[in-house]
Coordinates of C-alpha atoms in Angstrom, one line a residue:
M1 CA -79.8 18.9 28.4
K2 CA -77.7 18.7 31.5
M3 CA -77.8 15.3 33.2
A4 CA -78.4 15.2 37.0
E5 CA -75.7 13.7 39.1
P6 CA -76.5 10.6 41.1
K7 CA -77.2 11.2 44.7
H8 CA -74.9 8.5 46.1
T9 CA -71.4 8.6 44.5
V10 CA -68.0 7.8 45.8
P11 CA -65.6 10.8 45.4
K12 CA -63.1 10.4 42.6
K13 CA -60.1 10.6 44.9
K14 CA -61.6 8.0 47.3
R15 CA -62.2 5.6 44.4
K16 CA -58.6 6.0 43.4
R17 CA -57.4 5.4 46.9
M18 CA -59.5 2.3 47.3
G19 CA -58.2 0.7 44.1
A20 CA -60.7 -2.1 44.3
V21 CA -62.6 -3.9 41.5
P22 CA -65.3 -6.6 41.6
F23 CA -63.9 -9.9 42.6
D24 CA -63.3 -12.6 40.0
F25 CA -66.7 -14.0 39.1
A26 CA -65.2 -16.8 37.1
V27 CA -63.4 -18.2 40.2
L28 CA -66.6 -17.9 42.2
F29 CA -68.7 -19.7 39.5
I30 CA -66.2 -22.5 39.1
V31 CA -65.9 -23.1 42.8
L32 CA -69.7 -23.2 43.4
T33 CA -70.1 -25.5 40.4
L34 CA -67.5 -27.9 41.7
V35 CA -69.0 -27.8 45.2
L36 CA -72.6 -28.5 44.1
F37 CA -71.4 -31.1 41.7
G38 CA -69.5 -32.7 44.6
V39 CA -72.6 -32.9 46.7
V40 CA -74.4 -34.7 43.9
M41 CA -71.6 -37.1 43.3
V42 CA -71.1 -37.9 47.0
F43 CA -74.8 -38.9 47.1
S44 CA -74.5 -40.9 43.9
A45 CA -71.4 -42.7 45.1
S46 CA -72.6 -43.5 48.6
Y47 CA -76.4 -44.1 48.6
Y48 CA -76.1 -47.8 47.9
S49 CA -73.6 -48.6 50.7
T50 CA -75.6 -46.5 53.2
M51 CA -79.0 -47.8 52.4
T52 CA -77.7 -51.4 52.7
S53 CA -75.8 -50.9 56.0
E54 CA -77.1 -50.9 59.5
K55 CA -74.1 -48.7 60.4
F56 CA -75.9 -45.8 58.7
N57 CA -79.4 -46.9 59.8
H58 CA -80.1 -47.7 56.1
D59 CA -80.3 -44.0 55.4
M60 CA -79.4 -43.5 51.7
F61 CA -79.1 -39.7 52.3
Y62 CA -76.6 -40.1 55.2
F63 CA -73.6 -38.6 53.4
L64 CA -75.7 -36.3 51.2
K65 CA -77.0 -34.5 54.3
R66 CA -73.6 -34.3 56.0
Q67 CA -71.8 -33.0 52.8
S68 CA -74.6 -30.5 52.2
V69 CA -74.0 -29.1 55.7
W70 CA -70.3 -28.8 55.1
A71 CA -70.9 -27.2 51.7
V72 CA -73.1 -24.5 53.3
L73 CA -70.6 -23.9 56.0
G74 CA -67.9 -23.6 53.4
I75 CA -69.8 -21.1 51.3
V76 CA -70.5 -19.0 54.4
G77 CA -66.8 -19.1 55.3
M78 CA -65.8 -18.2 51.7
T79 CA -68.3 -15.3 51.8
I80 CA -66.8 -14.0 55.0
T81 CA -63.1 -14.3 54.0
M82 CA -63.6 -12.8 50.6
R83 CA -64.7 -9.6 52.4
I84 CA -61.7 -9.5 54.8
P85 CA -58.6 -7.7 53.3
Y86 CA -56.0 -10.3 52.7
E87 CA -53.3 -8.3 54.4
F88 CA -55.1 -9.3 57.7
W89 CA -54.0 -12.9 57.2
R90 CA -50.3 -11.8 56.9
R91 CA -50.5 -10.3 60.4
V92 CA -51.9 -13.5 61.9
S93 CA -50.0 -16.0 59.7
K94 CA -47.1 -16.6 62.1
I95 CA -49.4 -17.4 65.0
A96 CA -51.4 -19.8 62.7
Y97 CA -48.2 -21.4 61.5
W98 CA -47.0 -22.3 65.0
I99 CA -50.4 -23.3 66.2
S100 CA -50.7 -25.8 63.3
N101 CA -47.2 -27.1 64.2
V102 CA -48.3 -27.6 67.8
F103 CA -51.3 -29.6 66.6
L104 CA -49.0 -31.7 64.4
M105 CA -46.7 -32.4 67.4
L106 CA -49.6 -33.4 69.5
L107 CA -51.1 -35.7 66.8
P108 CA -49.2 -38.9 67.8
V109 CA -50.3 -38.3 71.5
I110 CA -53.9 -37.3 71.3
G111 CA -54.8 -38.2 67.7
T112 CA -57.5 -40.6 66.6
K113 CA -56.6 -43.7 64.6
S114 CA -58.4 -44.5 61.3
H115 CA -57.5 -47.1 58.8
G116 CA -54.3 -47.8 60.7
Q117 CA -53.1 -44.2 60.6
T118 CA -53.3 -41.4 63.2
R119 CA -54.3 -38.3 61.2
W120 CA -57.3 -36.8 63.1
I121 CA -57.7 -34.8 66.3
G122 CA -61.1 -34.8 68.0
I123 CA -62.5 -31.8 69.9
G124 CA -65.8 -32.8 71.4
S125 CA -68.1 -34.0 68.5
L126 CA -65.8 -32.4 65.9
S127 CA -62.7 -33.7 64.4
F128 CA -60.2 -32.3 61.9
Q129 CA -56.9 -33.2 60.2
P130 CA -54.0 -30.9 61.3
S131 CA -52.4 -31.4 58.0
E132 CA -55.3 -29.6 56.3
L133 CA -54.8 -26.6 58.7
S134 CA -51.0 -26.7 57.9
K135 CA -51.7 -26.2 54.2
I136 CA -53.3 -22.9 54.9
A137 CA -50.8 -21.8 57.6
V138 CA -47.8 -22.6 55.3
I139 CA -49.2 -20.8 52.3
L140 CA -49.9 -17.7 54.4
Y141 CA -46.8 -17.6 56.6
L142 CA -44.2 -18.8 54.0
S143 CA -45.4 -16.1 51.6
S144 CA -45.1 -13.5 54.4
Y145 CA -41.6 -14.8 55.4
V146 CA -40.4 -14.7 51.8
V147 CA -41.6 -11.1 51.3
Q148 CA -40.1 -10.0 54.5
H149 CA -36.7 -11.6 53.8
R150 CA -36.7 -11.3 50.0
K151 CA -33.2 -9.9 49.8
E152 CA -31.8 -12.8 51.8
L153 CA -33.1 -15.2 49.1
W154 CA -30.2 -14.1 46.8
H155 CA -27.9 -16.1 49.1
F156 CA -28.1 -19.8 49.7
K157 CA -28.1 -19.4 53.4
G158 CA -31.2 -17.2 53.2
F159 CA -32.9 -19.7 50.9
C160 CA -32.1 -22.5 53.4
K161 CA -33.8 -20.5 56.2
A162 CA -36.9 -20.2 54.1
M163 CA -36.7 -24.0 53.4
V164 CA -36.7 -24.6 57.2
V165 CA -40.0 -22.8 57.5
L166 CA -41.4 -25.3 55.0
L167 CA -39.6 -28.4 56.3
I168 CA -40.8 -28.2 59.9
P169 CA -44.5 -28.9 59.2
T170 CA -43.6 -31.1 56.2
G171 CA -41.5 -33.4 58.4
L172 CA -44.1 -33.5 61.2
I173 CA -46.8 -34.5 58.7
A174 CA -44.6 -37.1 57.0
I175 CA -44.6 -39.1 60.2
S176 CA -48.2 -40.1 59.7
N177 CA -49.2 -39.0 56.2
F178 CA -46.5 -39.1 53.6
S179 CA -48.8 -38.0 50.7
S180 CA -50.0 -34.9 52.5
A181 CA -46.3 -34.1 53.3
L182 CA -45.5 -34.5 49.7
L183 CA -48.3 -32.2 48.7
L184 CA -47.3 -29.6 51.2
G185 CA -43.7 -29.8 50.0
L186 CA -44.9 -29.2 46.4
I187 CA -46.9 -26.2 47.4
G188 CA -44.1 -24.6 49.4
M189 CA -41.5 -25.3 46.7
T190 CA -43.8 -23.6 44.2
I191 CA -43.9 -20.5 46.4
L192 CA -40.1 -20.5 46.8
F193 CA -39.6 -21.1 43.1
V194 CA -41.6 -18.1 42.2
A195 CA -40.0 -15.9 44.9
S196 CA -36.4 -17.0 44.6
P197 CA -34.1 -15.3 42.1
R198 CA -31.7 -18.4 41.7
V199 CA -33.0 -21.6 40.1
W200 CA -30.0 -23.7 41.0
Y201 CA -31.0 -23.5 44.7
F202 CA -33.9 -25.8 43.9
I203 CA -31.6 -28.4 42.2
V204 CA -29.5 -28.5 45.3
S205 CA -32.6 -28.7 47.6
I206 CA -34.1 -31.6 45.6
G207 CA -30.8 -33.4 45.8
V208 CA -30.7 -33.0 49.6
L209 CA -34.4 -34.1 50.0
I210 CA -34.2 -37.3 47.9
P211 CA -32.2 -39.4 50.4
P212 CA -34.7 -38.8 53.3
G213 CA -37.5 -39.6 50.9
I214 CA -35.9 -42.9 50.0
L215 CA -35.4 -43.7 53.7
A216 CA -39.1 -42.9 54.4
V217 CA -40.0 -45.6 52.0
A218 CA -37.3 -48.2 52.8
I219 CA -37.1 -48.3 56.6
P220 CA -39.0 -51.3 58.0
K221 CA -41.6 -49.2 60.0
F222 CA -42.8 -47.7 56.7
R223 CA -42.3 -50.7 54.5
Y224 CA -46.0 -50.5 53.4
R225 CA -45.0 -47.5 51.3
L226 CA -42.6 -49.7 49.3
K227 CA -45.5 -52.2 48.9
R228 CA -47.6 -49.4 47.4
I229 CA -45.0 -48.8 44.8
Q230 CA -44.8 -52.5 43.9
I231 CA -48.6 -52.6 43.6
W232 CA -48.5 -49.5 41.4
F233 CA -46.4 -51.4 38.9
D234 CA -48.6 -54.5 39.0
P235 CA -51.9 -54.2 40.9
W236 CA -52.9 -57.8 39.8
S237 CA -50.0 -59.2 41.9
D238 CA -52.3 -58.7 45.0
P239 CA -55.8 -58.4 43.5
T240 CA -57.8 -59.2 46.7
D241 CA -55.9 -56.9 49.1
K242 CA -53.4 -54.1 48.3
G243 CA -54.3 -53.9 44.6
F244 CA -58.0 -54.3 45.0
Q245 CA -59.0 -50.6 45.1
T246 CA -56.7 -49.8 42.1
I247 CA -58.1 -52.6 40.0
Q248 CA -61.7 -51.7 40.8
S249 CA -61.1 -48.0 40.1
L250 CA -59.6 -48.9 36.7
F251 CA -62.6 -51.1 35.9
A252 CA -64.8 -48.1 36.7
V253 CA -62.8 -45.8 34.5
A254 CA -62.9 -48.3 31.6
S255 CA -66.7 -49.0 32.1
G256 CA -67.7 -45.4 31.6
G257 CA -66.8 -45.2 27.9
L258 CA -67.5 -41.9 26.2
F259 CA -70.8 -41.0 27.8
G260 CA -70.9 -43.1 30.9
L261 CA -73.6 -45.4 32.4
G262 CA -75.7 -42.5 33.7
L263 CA -75.8 -40.6 37.0
G264 CA -76.3 -43.0 39.9
Q265 CA -75.8 -46.1 37.7
S266 CA -72.3 -47.0 38.7
R267 CA -71.7 -50.7 39.3
Q268 CA -68.2 -50.5 40.8
K269 CA -69.3 -48.4 43.7
T270 CA -70.7 -51.7 45.2
F271 CA -67.1 -53.0 45.2
I272 CA -64.9 -49.9 45.9
P273 CA -64.5 -49.3 49.6
E274 CA -65.7 -45.8 50.5
A275 CA -66.2 -44.8 46.9
H276 CA -67.4 -41.3 48.0
N277 CA -64.0 -40.4 49.4
D278 CA -60.7 -40.3 47.6
I279 CA -61.6 -42.6 44.8
I280 CA -64.7 -40.6 43.7
F281 CA -63.2 -39.6 40.4
A282 CA -63.5 -43.3 39.3
I283 CA -67.3 -43.1 39.9
I284 CA -67.4 -39.8 37.9
C285 CA -65.7 -41.6 35.0
E286 CA -68.0 -44.6 35.2
E287 CA -71.3 -42.6 35.4
L288 CA -70.5 -39.6 33.3
G289 CA -67.9 -41.1 30.9
L290 CA -64.9 -39.5 29.3
I291 CA -66.9 -36.3 28.5
G292 CA -68.0 -35.8 32.1
A293 CA -64.6 -36.5 33.5
G294 CA -63.1 -34.2 30.9
L295 CA -65.4 -31.4 31.9
V296 CA -64.3 -31.8 35.6
I297 CA -60.7 -31.6 34.5
I298 CA -61.4 -28.5 32.4
L299 CA -63.1 -26.8 35.4
F300 CA -60.0 -27.5 37.6
S301 CA -57.7 -26.3 34.8
L302 CA -59.7 -23.1 34.4
L303 CA -59.7 -22.5 38.2
V304 CA -55.9 -22.9 38.3
W305 CA -55.5 -20.7 35.3
R306 CA -57.7 -18.0 36.9
G307 CA -55.7 -18.3 40.1
I308 CA -52.4 -17.8 38.2
Q309 CA -53.9 -14.7 36.5
I310 CA -54.9 -13.3 39.9
A311 CA -51.4 -13.9 41.1
I312 CA -49.9 -12.1 38.1
R313 CA -52.1 -9.1 38.6
A314 CA -51.9 -9.0 42.4
K315 CA -51.1 -5.5 43.8
D316 CA -48.2 -6.7 45.9
N317 CA -45.8 -9.6 46.3
Y318 CA -47.6 -11.0 49.3
G319 CA -50.9 -11.3 47.4
M320 CA -49.1 -12.7 44.4
L321 CA -47.4 -15.5 46.5
V322 CA -50.5 -16.4 48.4
A323 CA -52.5 -16.7 45.2
T324 CA -49.7 -18.8 43.8
G325 CA -49.8 -21.1 46.8
I326 CA -53.5 -21.5 46.6
S327 CA -53.4 -22.3 42.9
A328 CA -50.6 -24.8 43.5
L329 CA -52.7 -26.5 46.2
I330 CA -55.7 -27.0 43.8
A331 CA -53.5 -28.1 40.9
F332 CA -51.3 -30.6 42.7
Q333 CA -54.1 -32.1 44.8
A334 CA -56.3 -32.6 41.8
L335 CA -53.4 -34.1 39.8
I336 CA -52.5 -36.5 42.6
N337 CA -56.1 -37.7 43.1
I338 CA -56.7 -38.2 39.4
G339 CA -53.3 -39.8 39.0
V340 CA -54.1 -42.3 41.7
V341 CA -57.5 -43.2 40.3
T342 CA -56.0 -43.8 36.8
N343 CA -52.9 -45.6 38.4
F344 CA -50.6 -43.0 36.9
I345 CA -49.0 -42.6 40.3
P346 CA -48.8 -44.9 43.4
N347 CA -51.9 -45.0 45.6
T348 CA -52.1 -42.2 48.2
G349 CA -54.9 -40.7 50.2
Q350 CA -55.6 -37.2 48.8
P351 CA -59.2 -36.1 48.2
L352 CA -60.4 -34.6 45.0
P353 CA -60.8 -30.8 45.8
F354 CA -64.4 -29.6 46.4
I355 CA -65.8 -33.0 45.3
S356 CA -64.6 -35.8 47.7
Y357 CA -66.5 -36.3 50.9
G358 CA -65.0 -34.6 53.9
G359 CA -65.8 -31.6 56.0
T360 CA -62.3 -30.4 57.0
S361 CA -60.9 -30.4 53.5
L362 CA -64.0 -28.7 51.9
V363 CA -64.4 -25.9 54.5
L364 CA -60.7 -25.0 54.6
L365 CA -60.5 -25.1 50.8
M366 CA -63.5 -22.7 50.6
F367 CA -61.7 -20.5 53.2
L368 CA -58.7 -20.3 50.9
M369 CA -61.0 -19.5 47.9
G370 CA -62.4 -16.6 49.9
I371 CA -58.8 -15.2 50.3
L372 CA -58.1 -15.8 46.6
L373 CA -61.3 -13.9 45.7
N374 CA -60.3 -11.0 48.0
I375 CA -56.9 -10.8 46.3
S376 CA -58.6 -10.6 42.9
K377 CA -60.4 -7.4 44.1
Y378 CA -57.1 -5.5 44.3
P379 CA -55.2 -6.0 41.0
R380 CA -52.0 -4.1 40.3
E381 CA -53.6 -2.2 37.4
A382 CA -56.3 -0.8 39.5
S383 CA -54.0 0.2 42.4
N384 CA -51.6 1.9 40.0
K385 CA -54.2 4.1 38.2
E386 CA -53.9 7.8 38.7

């Protein structure tokens, strides 16, 4: 019997020309899992401090409601960007790069101070960190610049020009936020490492960047950074001030044991300042134990691995480098946050991706995940099929 042809089919030639496949469902699943888990953990880590404080009108759901709103906005943003061809961002990347640099230059003038640092810019009732915007702009524009000038990277002069693209925003961020500057530098260097044909350029670049890094710690104005390194070696040398957060987070990690105290049962969140922010991984360890914390680390590892696979299979070099930059952002930011909580590295202020409280970070990360998902729709294998 002859089978009837379906009424609505895409012509074979058109299917070949499109070269698209379904987006990476593993990435989507992991991202949504981390976001929803983050909303739960933000509530678990914050409800005690909010219901006992007049500042939050004794509303135990204060941060839960706000984080839920940001999560919904992030999911909507990701849904939109995953449907926009990623080549579009290459066309606007240069404009985004210079706009982000302008915001960074204006930060010391119009920025808002918080915890002794000027890192936020307020526009009406909204506020955002220009450093978060710079992460996106650098990933998109540095990838575009490298692809456009790929032949010049064979020469050290060409490599230095690409380094300037990275160093401009990195230097501007370092004035107020050294840890974010370090993170941006790691992301940019990863992109350049993948794109550059000569490894020894990186050895020279690192040698050139070490002295400014030492000065950034040693000069009197930023002496507090040197104090952080001292506290890293011995938190108990100042247990009531600089080492307080590190000590309490280590107590939380140790208290969790294998299975944890149970969701919502953390004791250390009553001592740790703003436990729902950068130090939230300590609460995860205390409430869910080694198993829960291990599962979170596995999810981040799988997300980075899938990002690398998307980069390897991307249909062009621009997609490959953007996917590389996004994967590097997730990997380094998660490593820095977890390293701080476990005192593996000196204390810095980097949120745990998708989980820590914060609207700017969450929404912009979801924006990048949408771009990554769009890149996954156009693998090299599909585009090369005849």
